[in-house]
Structure formats: structure tokens, C-alpha cells
Coordinates of C-alpha atoms in Angstrom, one line a residue:
Chain A
M1 CA 0.1 0.1 0.0
D2 CA 1.7 3.2 -1.3
A3 CA 0.8 6.9 0.1
A4 CA -1.8 7.2 -2.5
D5 CA -3.4 4.0 -1.4
E6 CA -3.6 5.1 2.5
R7 CA -4.6 8.4 1.5
A8 CA -7.7 6.6 -0.5
F9 CA -8.3 4.1 2.8
R10 CA -8.3 6.9 5.0
D11 CA -10.7 8.9 3.2
F12 CA -12.9 5.9 2.9
V13 CA -13.0 5.2 6.6
A14 CA -13.7 8.7 7.3
A15 CA -16.6 9.2 5.1
R16 CA -17.9 5.7 5.8
S17 CA -17.3 5.0 9.4
P18 CA -20.5 6.3 10.7
A19 CA -22.4 3.9 8.1
L20 CA -20.3 1.0 8.9
M21 CA -20.5 1.5 12.9
G22 CA -24.0 1.9 12.8
L23 CA -24.8 -1.3 11.1
A24 CA -22.2 -3.0 13.2
Y25 CA -24.0 -1.7 16.2
L26 CA -27.2 -3.3 15.3
L27 CA -25.6 -6.6 14.3
T28 CA -23.9 -7.0 17.7
G29 CA -27.2 -5.9 19.4
G30 CA -26.1 -2.5 20.7
D31 CA -22.5 -3.5 22.0
Q32 CA -20.2 -0.6 21.3
H33 CA -17.0 -2.5 21.9
A34 CA -18.1 -5.7 20.0
A35 CA -18.9 -2.9 17.0
E36 CA -15.7 -1.3 16.9
D37 CA -14.2 -4.8 16.6
L38 CA -16.1 -5.9 14.0
V39 CA -15.6 -2.8 12.0
Q40 CA -11.8 -2.8 12.6
T41 CA -11.4 -6.7 11.8
S42 CA -13.5 -6.1 8.7
L43 CA -11.2 -3.0 7.7
A44 CA -8.2 -5.0 8.3
K45 CA -9.4 -7.5 5.9
A46 CA -10.1 -4.9 3.0
V47 CA -6.7 -2.9 3.6
T48 CA -4.5 -6.1 2.8
R49 CA -6.2 -6.4 -0.7
W50 CA -7.3 -2.5 -1.0
R51 CA -6.3 -2.1 -4.8
G52 CA -8.2 -5.0 -5.9
I53 CA -11.5 -4.0 -4.2
E54 CA -13.8 -2.0 -6.6
D55 CA -16.7 -1.1 -4.2
P56 CA -14.9 -1.0 -0.6
E57 CA -18.3 -0.4 1.2
A58 CA -19.9 -3.4 -0.2
Y59 CA -16.7 -5.4 0.2
V60 CA -16.4 -4.3 4.1
K61 CA -20.1 -5.0 5.0
R62 CA -20.1 -8.3 3.4
T63 CA -17.0 -9.2 5.5
M64 CA -19.0 -8.1 8.6
Y65 CA -22.0 -10.1 7.8
H66 CA -19.5 -13.1 7.3
Q67 CA -17.7 -12.0 10.6
Q68 CA -21.0 -12.1 12.3
I69 CA -21.9 -15.6 11.1
S70 CA -18.4 -16.8 12.0
T71 CA -19.0 -15.4 15.1
W72 CA -22.2 -17.8 15.7
R73 CA -20.8 -20.7 14.7
L74 CA -18.0 -20.6 17.5
A75 CA -19.8 -21.3 20.7
W76 CA -17.0 -19.9 22.7
R77 CA -17.2 -16.7 20.9
R78 CA -20.9 -16.6 22.0
H79 CA -19.9 -16.0 25.3
E80 CA -17.1 -13.4 24.4
T81 CA -19.5 -10.9 22.2
S82 CA -21.9 -10.1 24.7
V83 CA -25.4 -9.6 23.5
A84 CA -26.8 -6.7 25.0
E85 CA -29.8 -7.4 27.6
P86 CA -32.4 -5.5 28.3
P87 CA -33.5 -4.4 32.1
D88 CA -35.8 -6.5 33.9
T89 CA -38.6 -3.8 34.0
A90 CA -39.2 -1.6 31.0
A91 CA -39.0 2.1 31.1
A92 CA -41.4 2.6 28.4
D93 CA -45.0 3.9 29.7
G94 CA -47.1 2.0 26.9
T95 CA -47.8 5.4 24.9
G96 CA -46.4 7.1 21.7
A97 CA -43.8 6.5 19.0
V98 CA -40.8 6.9 21.3
D99 CA -41.9 4.3 23.9
L100 CA -42.7 2.3 20.7
R101 CA -39.6 2.3 19.4
L102 CA -38.0 1.9 23.0
A103 CA -39.8 -1.6 23.4
L104 CA -38.8 -2.8 20.1
R105 CA -35.0 -2.1 20.6
Q106 CA -35.5 -4.0 23.9
A107 CA -37.0 -6.5 21.9
L108 CA -34.5 -6.7 19.4
A109 CA -31.8 -7.0 21.7
R110 CA -33.3 -10.3 22.9
L111 CA -33.5 -11.9 19.5
T112 CA -30.4 -14.3 18.6
P113 CA -27.9 -13.1 16.6
R114 CA -29.1 -14.5 13.3
Q115 CA -32.4 -13.4 13.9
R116 CA -31.6 -9.9 14.4
T117 CA -29.2 -10.0 11.7
V118 CA -31.7 -11.1 9.1
L119 CA -34.2 -8.3 10.2
V120 CA -31.0 -5.8 10.1
L121 CA -30.0 -7.0 6.3
R122 CA -34.0 -7.0 5.5
Y123 CA -35.2 -3.6 7.1
F124 CA -32.1 -1.8 7.8
E125 CA -30.0 -2.5 5.0
D126 CA -33.0 -3.1 2.3
L127 CA -31.7 -6.2 0.9
P128 CA -33.6 -8.1 -1.2
E129 CA -34.3 -11.8 0.0
D130 CA -31.9 -13.6 -2.6
E131 CA -29.1 -11.7 -1.5
I132 CA -29.7 -12.1 2.0
A133 CA -29.6 -16.1 1.3
R134 CA -26.5 -15.5 -0.5
I135 CA -25.1 -13.8 2.2
L136 CA -26.2 -16.2 4.9
G137 CA -25.5 -19.2 2.7
C138 CA -28.9 -20.6 2.8
S139 CA -32.1 -21.0 0.5
V140 CA -34.3 -18.1 0.2
G141 CA -36.9 -20.0 1.7
T142 CA -34.8 -20.3 4.8
V143 CA -34.2 -16.5 4.8
R144 CA -38.4 -16.2 4.3
S145 CA -39.0 -18.4 7.2
T146 CA -36.3 -16.9 9.5
A147 CA -37.5 -13.5 9.0
H148 CA -41.2 -14.8 9.8
R149 CA -40.5 -16.0 13.0
S150 CA -38.3 -13.2 13.9
L151 CA -40.9 -10.9 13.6
A152 CA -43.3 -13.0 15.4
R153 CA -40.8 -13.4 18.4
L154 CA -39.8 -9.6 18.3
R155 CA -44.0 -8.8 18.3
A156 CA -44.2 -11.1 21.2
L157 CA -41.5 -9.6 23.1
A158 CA -42.5 -6.0 22.5
T159 CA -46.1 -6.9 23.4
E160 CA -44.5 -8.2 26.5
L161 CA -42.8 -5.0 27.2
T162 CA -45.4 -2.6 26.1
P163 CA -48.9 -4.3 26.3
A164 CA -50.3 -1.8 23.8
Y165 CA -47.5 -2.4 21.3
E166 CA -49.9 -5.0 19.1
E167 CA -53.0 -2.6 19.0
L168 CA -50.6 0.5 18.2
T169 CA -49.0 -1.2 15.4
R170 CA -52.2 -3.2 14.0
Chain B
M1 CA -48.2 2.9 13.1
N2 CA -47.2 0.1 10.7
E3 CA -45.1 -2.3 12.2
E4 CA -42.5 -2.6 9.0
T5 CA -42.1 1.6 9.3
L6 CA -41.7 1.4 13.2
L7 CA -39.0 -1.2 12.8
R8 CA -37.4 0.5 10.0
E9 CA -37.4 3.7 12.1
T10 CA -36.1 2.1 15.2
L11 CA -33.5 0.6 13.5
R12 CA -32.2 3.5 12.0
H13 CA -32.5 5.2 15.6
W14 CA -30.7 2.5 17.3
S15 CA -27.9 2.6 14.7
E16 CA -27.4 6.3 15.2
Q17 CA -26.8 5.6 19.2
T18 CA -23.2 4.5 18.4
R19 CA -20.1 6.2 19.0
V20 CA -17.9 6.6 15.8
P21 CA -14.0 6.3 16.6
A22 CA -12.0 9.3 15.0
D23 CA -9.0 6.7 14.8
L24 CA -10.4 3.6 13.2
A25 CA -8.0 4.2 10.1
D26 CA -5.1 4.5 12.4
R27 CA -6.1 1.6 14.3
V28 CA -6.1 -0.6 11.5
L29 CA -3.0 1.0 9.5
D30 CA -0.8 0.6 12.7
S31 CA -2.1 -3.2 13.4
R32 CA -0.9 -3.6 9.7
R33 CA 2.4 -1.9 10.2
R34 CA 3.0 -4.0 13.4
R35 CA 2.4 -7.2 11.7
R36 CA 5.0 -6.1 9.2
L37 CA 7.6 -5.6 11.4
P38 CA 9.3 -9.0 12.2
A39 CA 11.2 -7.6 15.2
L40 CA 8.1 -6.5 17.0
A41 CA 6.4 -10.2 16.2
V42 CA 7.1 -11.3 19.5
T43 CA 6.1 -8.5 21.6
A44 CA 2.7 -8.4 19.5
V45 CA 2.1 -11.7 19.9
T46 CA 2.6 -11.4 23.8
V47 CA 0.4 -8.3 24.0
A48 CA -2.2 -10.2 21.7
A49 CA -2.1 -13.3 24.0
V50 CA -2.6 -11.1 27.0
L51 CA -5.2 -9.3 25.8
V52 CA -6.8 -12.8 24.6
A53 CA -6.5 -14.2 28.1
G54 CA -8.3 -11.0 29.7
M55 CA -11.1 -11.6 27.4
F56 CA -12.3 -14.6 29.3
V57 CA -12.3 -13.0 32.8
L58 CA -15.1 -10.8 32.4
P59 CA -17.6 -10.7 29.4
G60 CA -16.7 -7.8 26.9
A61 CA -13.2 -7.2 28.9
F62 CA -11.5 -4.3 30.2
R63 CA -10.4 -1.7 27.8
E64 CA -7.4 0.3 27.5
R65 CA -8.3 3.8 27.9
P66 CA -10.9 4.7 25.1
A67 CA -9.7 6.7 22.2
P68 CA -10.8 10.1 21.9
A69 CA -13.9 10.2 19.6
A70 CA -13.1 13.4 17.9
D71 CA -10.4 14.6 15.9
A72 CA -7.4 16.0 17.9
T73 CA -6.3 19.5 16.4
V74 CA -5.7 22.5 18.7
T75 CA -7.1 25.7 17.0
A76 CA -8.6 29.3 18.2
T77 CA -10.9 29.4 15.3
V78 CA -14.4 27.9 14.8
S79 CA -14.1 24.4 14.1
P80 CA -17.1 22.0 13.9
P81 CA -18.4 20.1 16.9
P82 CA -17.8 16.7 17.4
P83 CA -19.6 14.6 15.0
D84 CA -21.6 12.6 17.8
V85 CA -23.2 15.1 20.3
Q86 CA -26.2 13.6 21.7
T87 CA -28.5 16.1 24.0
D88 CA -31.4 15.8 26.0
T89 CA -33.0 19.6 26.5
E90 CA -36.2 18.4 27.1
N91 CA -36.0 16.5 30.4
D92 CA -35.1 17.6 33.8
P93 CA -33.2 15.3 34.9
P94 CA -32.4 13.9 31.6
R95 CA -34.0 10.6 30.1
T96 CA -31.8 10.1 27.0
L97 CA -28.1 10.0 27.2
I98 CA -26.2 13.1 26.9
A99 CA -22.7 12.9 25.0
A100 CA -20.2 14.7 23.1
G101 CA -17.1 14.0 21.9
Q102 CA -14.9 11.6 24.2
V103 CA -17.4 12.2 27.4
A104 CA -20.9 11.1 28.0
V105 CA -23.3 11.8 31.2
S106 CA -23.1 8.1 32.4
A107 CA -25.3 8.7 35.1
Y108 CA -26.4 11.3 37.8
S109 CA -27.3 11.7 41.5
T110 CA -29.4 13.6 43.7
L111 CA -29.2 13.5 47.3
S112 CA -31.3 13.8 50.2
W113 CA -30.3 14.0 54.1
V114 CA -31.5 11.1 56.2
P115 CA -31.3 11.0 60.1
T116 CA -29.4 8.4 61.8
G117 CA -31.3 8.3 64.8
R118 CA -28.3 9.7 66.6
G119 CA -29.0 13.4 66.5
T120 CA -27.0 13.3 63.4
E121 CA -27.8 12.9 59.8
T122 CA -26.3 11.5 56.7
V123 CA -26.2 11.7 53.0
R124 CA -28.3 9.0 51.1
W125 CA -27.6 9.0 47.0
H126 CA -30.0 8.4 44.7
W127 CA -28.5 7.1 41.4
S128 CA -29.7 7.1 37.9
L129 CA -27.6 4.9 35.4
Y130 CA -27.2 5.1 31.8
N131 CA -28.2 1.8 30.2
P132 CA -26.8 1.5 26.7
V133 CA -29.2 -1.0 25.6
S134 CA -32.4 1.3 25.9
G135 CA -30.4 4.5 25.2
Q136 CA -32.0 6.1 28.7
Y137 CA -30.9 6.4 32.5
E138 CA -32.8 4.5 34.6
P139 CA -33.2 4.9 38.4
T140 CA -31.2 2.3 40.6
D141 CA -31.1 1.4 44.0
W142 CA -27.3 1.9 44.5
S143 CA -25.9 4.3 47.1
W144 CA -22.6 4.7 45.4
V145 CA -21.8 4.5 41.5
D146 CA -18.9 5.3 39.6
V147 CA -19.0 4.3 35.8
A148 CA -15.5 3.1 34.2
P149 CA -14.0 4.9 30.9
G150 CA -15.8 2.8 27.9
L151 CA -19.4 3.1 29.8
R152 CA -19.2 -0.8 30.2
F153 CA -18.9 -1.5 33.9
A154 CA -19.9 0.7 36.9
A155 CA -18.8 0.1 40.4
V156 CA -21.5 0.0 42.6
I157 CA -22.3 -0.1 46.3
E158 CA -25.5 -0.8 48.1
G159 CA -27.2 0.1 51.1
D160 CA -25.7 2.1 53.8
L161 CA -21.7 3.5 53.6
P162 CA -19.7 2.0 54.4
A163 CA -20.5 -1.3 53.0
R164 CA -18.9 -4.7 53.0
R165 CA -18.8 -5.2 49.5
V166 CA -18.2 -3.5 46.0
G167 CA -20.0 -4.5 42.9
V168 CA -19.0 -4.7 39.2
F169 CA -22.0 -3.8 37.6
D170 CA -22.4 -4.9 33.6
M171 CA -24.1 -1.8 32.1
N172 CA -25.5 -3.8 29.2
T173 CA -27.0 -6.8 30.9
R174 CA -27.9 -4.7 34.4
Q175 CA -26.2 -7.8 36.3
V176 CA -23.6 -7.4 38.8
V177 CA -20.8 -9.8 37.5
R178 CA -18.6 -9.8 40.3
W179 CA -18.7 -8.8 43.9
I180 CA -15.5 -7.9 45.9
G181 CA -15.5 -8.2 49.5
V182 CA -14.4 -5.2 51.5
E183 CA -14.5 -6.0 55.4
Q184 CA -12.9 -3.0 56.4
G185 CA -15.7 -1.0 54.9
A186 CA -16.1 0.7 51.5
G187 CA -17.3 4.2 51.3
A188 CA -16.1 5.4 48.0
A189 CA -15.1 3.4 44.8
Y190 CA -13.6 5.0 42.0
W191 CA -12.2 3.2 38.5
S192 CA -8.4 3.4 37.6
P193 CA -8.1 5.6 34.1
D194 CA -7.4 2.6 32.2
G195 CA -10.6 1.0 33.8
T196 CA -8.8 -1.9 35.2
R197 CA -9.0 -1.7 39.2
I198 CA -11.1 0.2 41.7
L199 CA -9.6 2.3 44.4
I200 CA -11.7 1.9 47.5
T201 CA -11.4 4.3 50.2
T202 CA -12.4 2.6 53.7
Y203 CA -14.4 3.9 56.4
S204 CA -15.0 2.6 60.1
G205 CA -18.3 4.7 60.4
P206 CA -20.5 6.7 58.1
P207 CA -18.4 9.0 56.0
D208 CA -21.1 11.8 55.1
E209 CA -22.8 11.6 58.9
L210 CA -22.5 15.0 60.3
R211 CA -24.5 17.2 63.0
W212 CA -26.1 20.5 62.2
L213 CA -25.3 23.4 64.5
N214 CA -28.0 25.6 63.5
E215 CA -31.6 25.6 62.6
E216 CA -31.0 27.2 59.4
R217 CA -28.7 24.3 58.5
T218 CA -25.7 26.2 57.3
M219 CA -23.3 25.2 59.7
S220 CA -22.2 21.5 60.3
R221 CA -19.6 19.7 62.2
G222 CA -18.5 16.2 60.9
A223 CA -19.9 13.4 63.3
S224 CA -16.4 11.6 63.2
A225 CA -13.5 10.9 61.0
S226 CA -13.4 7.3 60.6
R227 CA -10.9 7.1 57.3
T228 CA -9.0 3.7 57.9
G229 CA -7.2 3.5 54.7
F230 CA -7.6 2.0 51.0
A231 CA -7.9 -1.0 48.9
I232 CA -7.3 -1.5 45.6
A233 CA -9.2 -4.3 43.8
D234 CA -8.4 -6.1 40.3
A235 CA -11.5 -5.7 38.8
S236 CA -11.3 -8.7 36.7
T237 CA -10.3 -11.0 39.4
G238 CA -11.9 -9.8 42.4
Q239 CA -8.3 -9.6 44.1
V240 CA -8.0 -7.0 46.6
A241 CA -5.4 -5.3 48.7
F242 CA -6.2 -3.5 51.5
R243 CA -3.6 -0.7 53.3
S244 CA -4.4 1.1 56.4
F245 CA -3.9 4.8 56.6
K246 CA -2.7 6.4 59.7
G247 CA -4.2 9.9 60.7
G248 CA -7.9 8.7 59.8
G249 CA -7.9 11.7 57.4
R250 CA -6.9 14.8 59.4
R251 CA -4.1 17.0 58.6
P252 CA -1.6 17.2 61.4
G253 CA -2.0 19.9 63.7
F254 CA -5.5 20.4 63.4
P255 CA -7.6 19.3 66.3
P256 CA -10.6 17.3 65.6
N257 CA -13.6 18.7 64.6
A258 CA -12.2 22.1 64.8
D259 CA -14.8 23.9 62.5
N260 CA -14.4 21.2 59.9
A261 CA -11.0 23.0 58.9
D262 CA -9.5 19.5 59.2
N263 CA -11.6 18.2 55.8
A264 CA -11.0 19.5 52.9
D265 CA -13.6 17.4 50.8
G266 CA -17.0 18.2 52.3
P267 CA -18.5 19.2 55.6
S268 CA -18.3 15.6 56.9
G269 CA -15.8 13.2 57.6
R270 CA -15.5 12.0 54.0
R271 CA -11.7 12.1 52.8
D272 CA -11.5 10.0 49.6
F273 CA -8.6 8.8 48.0
R274 CA -8.7 9.4 44.2
W275 CA -6.5 7.8 41.4
S276 CA -3.9 10.2 39.7
E277 CA -4.1 11.2 36.0
D278 CA -2.0 8.1 34.7
G279 CA -3.2 5.6 37.5
T280 CA 0.2 5.2 39.0
L281 CA -0.3 6.8 42.2
I282 CA -3.3 8.2 44.4
W283 CA -4.0 11.4 46.3
E284 CA -6.1 13.0 48.8
P285 CA -7.5 16.3 48.9
Q286 CA -5.7 18.8 51.7
V287 CA -6.9 22.1 53.3
L288 CA -3.8 23.8 53.1
A289 CA -1.5 24.2 49.7
P290 CA -0.4 22.2 47.8
A291 CA -4.2 21.4 47.4
Q292 CA -3.3 17.3 46.9
A293 CA -0.9 14.9 48.9
F294 CA 0.1 11.9 46.7
Y295 CA 0.7 8.5 47.4
D296 CA 2.2 5.3 45.9
L297 CA -0.1 2.3 45.7
E298 CA 1.5 1.3 49.3
G299 CA 0.5 4.4 50.6
N300 CA 3.9 5.8 50.9
S301 CA 4.2 9.9 50.5
R302 CA 5.4 10.6 46.9
P303 CA 5.8 14.1 45.1
A304 CA 3.4 15.4 42.9
P305 CA 3.7 14.0 39.2
P306 CA 6.1 16.5 37.6
D307 CA 3.6 17.2 34.5
R308 CA 0.4 17.8 37.1
M309 CA -1.1 21.4 36.3
E310 CA -3.2 22.8 38.9
G311 CA -6.2 24.6 37.2
S312 CA -9.1 26.4 38.5
Q313 CA -11.2 24.5 36.5
L314 CA -12.1 21.2 36.6
A315 CA -11.7 20.5 32.9
G316 CA -7.8 20.7 33.2
V317 CA -5.4 20.2 30.5
S318 CA -6.6 19.3 26.9
P319 CA -6.3 15.7 25.7
N320 CA -3.3 16.6 23.6
R321 CA -2.1 18.6 26.6
R322 CA -1.5 21.7 24.6
L323 CA -4.5 23.7 26.4
I324 CA -5.6 24.4 29.8
A325 CA -9.1 25.3 31.1
D326 CA -9.1 28.6 33.6
R327 CA -11.5 31.0 35.0
G328 CA -12.1 34.4 33.2
R329 CA -12.3 37.7 34.4
P330 CA -15.0 38.9 36.7
P331 CA -17.8 39.9 36.8
G332 CA -18.3 37.0 34.5
P333 CA -19.8 34.5 33.7
E334 CA -16.7 34.2 31.4
T335 CA -14.2 31.4 31.3
T336 CA -11.0 31.2 29.3
V337 CA -8.3 28.4 27.5
K338 CA -5.0 29.4 27.7
D339 CA -2.1 27.7 26.0
L340 CA -0.2 25.5 28.3
T341 CA 3.3 26.7 27.3
T342 CA 3.0 30.2 26.8
G343 CA 0.0 31.1 29.1
E344 CA -1.8 33.3 26.2
I345 CA -5.4 33.2 26.1
V346 CA -6.2 31.5 22.9
G347 CA -10.0 31.5 23.7
T348 CA -12.6 33.0 25.9
Q349 CA -16.3 31.5 26.6
K350 CA -19.2 32.9 28.5
M351 CA -19.6 30.1 30.9
L352 CA -19.8 29.8 34.6
Q353 CA -17.6 26.6 34.8
L354 CA -15.4 24.6 32.3
I355 CA -16.3 20.7 33.2
A356 CA -14.5 18.6 30.7
W357 CA -12.7 18.4 27.4
A358 CA -15.1 17.0 24.7
D359 CA -12.2 16.9 22.3
D360 CA -9.1 19.3 21.7
G361 CA -11.2 22.0 20.5
H362 CA -14.7 21.9 22.4
L363 CA -15.2 21.5 26.2
I364 CA -18.5 20.6 28.3
A365 CA -19.2 23.4 30.4
L366 CA -21.7 24.7 32.8
G367 CA -23.7 27.5 30.8
C368 CA -26.2 30.4 32.2
A369 CA -29.8 30.4 31.4
G370 CA -30.8 33.8 29.7
A371 CA -28.4 36.9 30.9
C372 CA -27.1 35.0 33.8
E373 CA -29.7 36.5 36.2
N374 CA -29.4 33.4 38.3
E375 CA -26.0 31.7 38.5
F376 CA -27.9 28.5 40.1
S377 CA -29.9 28.4 36.6
S378 CA -27.6 26.5 34.3
A379 CA -27.2 23.6 32.0
L380 CA -24.5 21.8 30.3
M381 CA -23.2 22.9 27.2
L382 CA -20.8 22.1 24.6
V383 CA -18.7 25.2 23.8
S384 CA -15.9 25.5 21.2
V385 CA -12.4 27.0 22.5
D386 CA -13.1 30.2 20.7
G387 CA -16.5 30.4 22.7
R388 CA -18.5 31.1 19.4
K389 CA -20.2 27.7 18.9
V390 CA -22.2 26.6 21.7
V391 CA -24.8 23.8 21.6
Q392 CA -27.1 23.4 24.7
L393 CA -26.8 19.6 26.0
S394 CA -29.2 19.3 28.9
S395 CA -32.0 21.1 30.0
Y396 CA -31.9 24.1 32.7
R397 CA -31.5 23.0 36.2
S398 CA -33.5 25.8 38.1
N399 CA -31.6 25.5 41.5
T400 CA -27.9 23.8 41.2
N401 CA -27.4 24.5 44.8
D402 CA -30.4 22.4 45.5
P403 CA -29.5 19.2 46.7
D404 CA -32.6 17.7 44.8
V405 CA -31.4 18.8 41.6
W406 CA -29.3 16.2 39.4
D407 CA -25.6 16.0 39.4
P408 CA -23.9 14.7 36.3
L409 CA -21.5 12.0 36.3
L410 CA -18.9 12.2 33.2
T411 CA -17.0 9.4 32.0
I412 CA -14.8 8.9 29.2
R413 CA -17.0 6.8 26.8

């Protein structure tokens, strides 16, 4: 990597790190340190082949997804990467969009990493189902059923936290 | 609201809660350079092994001092505020995270005086602690809270002070992951700057107990000076080493309870030990100059660190150690920032106090409401060194002299 490459890499990180950190934060269930680790590791992979990468952001994001999948597959890693747990009692009062969002965020934190990732890819990254299937290495049908189950679980958890959730989102 | 829309909005809002480190590119490039230097390979592997070993001690492991979140440049001209400023100007006390640059309000407290039944009163603190998952401050039952750099763990004490144990509380899972036994009685607990150790000041009696001397409650006398020493606990292993400290917190030459002149920390018998800036020494406050007395971790007296700067403002020296916060000219409100080397004023701010550096170009300050008719009506502000850019971070507290008013705990995040 020469000086021009390094400058381009720095420019890329400066411009895109908010988006990358935002995605990593969601994938790790709101764990700041795990999110930083995820972005840093993925950038480190990108920098080794910087010249050959056409779309650095797509490359880094794909690396992050794969890294998360690897994380699930390593049992010990699950313990190390803490998935944030919500408090025992919800602070929401059951009214208003802010409280609904709060209940939903707490519910999202309670999903498994795989369930959460499917929802993040679908509703945050806006990826089509076939692209998600390719990333996760499964069939489109599996993506569909995982998303369906994840949403049902999310709804149940959010309703548990804020009883008005179901009615207000009907 | 449509559930899908709500989910999209929630994910977007949540993703914006993350802090974006300013040095990500440096971290990646530096680690790459280290890997490419064969001579350093052994050291690098050793460090990595230590870090990996550490990860299994506590979930997430304790970190080195977190990197500043904003770009480090010294300037007296207008510079953009740190990229990740979070405010809550609508709720008093705040409901959602307040943060700017490297600093966050990790918790806040109020206090009340409670009778002891002995004709004296003692302080009871009421803490609300930030929950990174909900993004909100949540009330707790802890009687003492100090948050470690990184906002991942808090040191907590339950019940009356002094207490027999100090907890290491995981702010994400809301669970105490380790209790550290302190049979000598813990009255205060502070994290080391690197977030690995906890300095506990031990007391044999309530450190905040006092007797009011008049009905107006303007004069008081500490009931007893009960400090017995200090303990340093390793937060990861729970190992704790106690050192008794002679003197019980009294400065030689002062008679006990002589109009509280023996106590520099407050009106009661409390006299906590605190960490030095680099975590190699501890210090206690003193009434007479110098204001701090330093000790090593065994309790032996030590000279003050050579690079220590005694400033008039809590903010002290900037992260790049080029600037220092100072008071301004009367009648105020005014504060200044000076070049540490030349003493030259590089910026003036219309603030009451400078509390912390958000980055090298901005400070967290206490700013007055309106034209500052009442100095006790103030809010947390983010102000640029040149004073031209001001962002209100919190609501205005109506009377900061009132014990019921919330008091922020600022922590490096």
C-alpha cells in the first residue's frame, strides 16, 4: 500500500465509518466495543487487498456479515461477544412512538444474533431476500421463514414489554 | 403506526446511538504495520495473548483507555463540533444519553439527608445510571456509583455506607458480574483511568455523617473522621489489597472537628482517595496548599507528578496537553482557555465553569440561562474553545444549589 492508497483508505474510513459503525452496532445488539471490533477486523481485511476492491463499502459490509456468521458458529465466541440484555423492567410507559421504539429496541436486543441479523439485513440494509440468502449461505425459503419467525418473536417480546404495542401497530 | 415502518425507524435510531471512533483508520493501519515488522512480532504476539486471556475474565473484557472520539486539533478558530453530540434538552433530569466527543454523562445523582437516630444526619445518594441498550437513564437502588471509562462497567455499592462489598456492574446486562468483599468498610469506589482497578476508600463509620449546628442548616460539624485506609481491587479477578492509612484523614496539627477545617472534601468526615491522571499514584485532598497529597499504591508519600497542572477548572488540560481551562475575568460569566506553554489566552467563553474536554477544540461547560440573572440556573453546554459555538446539551436546572437537583457524572466513553 503506497501513500496514495493509504490516503484513499483514510478518506474512505472517514466518510463511511458512521454507516459501518451503525450497521455493526445493530448486528452486535448494541454493544459498542463488539461493534468497533467488528468494523476494525473487517477494515483490516479490506486494507490487505485495497487495490483490488472495486466497491470498498460493499466489501467491508459483506465481511462484517460473514464475520457475524462465523461468530455464531464458534460457541466460545458467543460468550465473549456479549449480546446486550434489556433491563428487567421496561422504562416505556406504553404510549407514543418513542415508547414503541424503545420497546422494539429492547425486543431486538433479546433476539438471537441470527434472527437480529436477518431483520437488520432486510429492514435496515434493505437487501432483497435472494441477496440475504447468498450472504447467509442458505435458501431464499430459509430467509423467508427466519424473517417470519423473527418478526413473530419480536412482536411477542415487544408486546410483553409494552402491552399496547400490538394494538398500536395493528 | 405500521409495524414495518416502526421497525425501520427503530433500527435507524438505534444505529445512530453508536459512537464513531475517530482513529479507526489509524488502528487498522498501525496494526498492519506492526504485523509487517518482524522485530516486533514477539512483542505483538505477547500483547495479543495477554489481551485474549483477559477477554475470558469478564464478558467483553476491560479496555485500555478509550480513544478520543473526535479529531485532535488545537485551534482558536471555529471548528465543527464533535460528530456525535447527543443532547436531551427537554427532560429534567435527562432521560436519554447526553454525550459529546470523548465524554458522556454516564449517570446522575441527587441526594437527600437522612437522620441516623443519633441526632446526626447522613447523606443518601439516589443514582440513575445509563442503560446502553435502552439509550436511557434508569433509576437504581445503588448508594454509590462510579462508571468505568468505556461505559461498559460501573462500580456500585448497595445500602448504607460504609458497606462490606463493592460490585462490578455490567451496564448492558444490568447484572453484577462480581462482588468484591471489603471487610474494612467501603465508603467510596473509583475506577482507575484504564478501567481495570477500583480504588476503595475504607471507613469505620458513616463517612458523610454530620451534626447541624444551627436551625438554618448552614453550619455543621463532621460526626467523626472514620477513614481507615484504602483498598485496590482488580476488577477482573476480584483480588483486593487493603492498606491501613494512619491519620484517619486528619491533617496533622488540626484538632478534631475544629470547624471542619480538617476536612477538604466536604462538611463531613469523608476524605476519599482518588487516582492520579495516569493511574500510577493516588491522592487525597488537603486544606492547605498544595491542594493534593500524593501516595504510591502502598500508601507511601510521593511527590506530585512533574507534569501535573493545577488549574482553576475541573476540565484541566486538553487531551493533547496543549491547552488548559482557566477562569475568566470578573464579573463574568466568563471562562478562558490558555496555551499551556505560553499562558496566552487562546479563547474566551461565556460560561460559568469548564467541566471536561470533549475533544481538543471543545469543552463541556456549565452555562447560564438567559442573561445569567441567576447563576444557579444552568445547563450543560458544549462550547468551542473560541466560545463562538455553543450547543445546549441538557435542560436548565432551576437551582443547582438545591440537593434535589441532578448532578451529572461525566465519564470517558
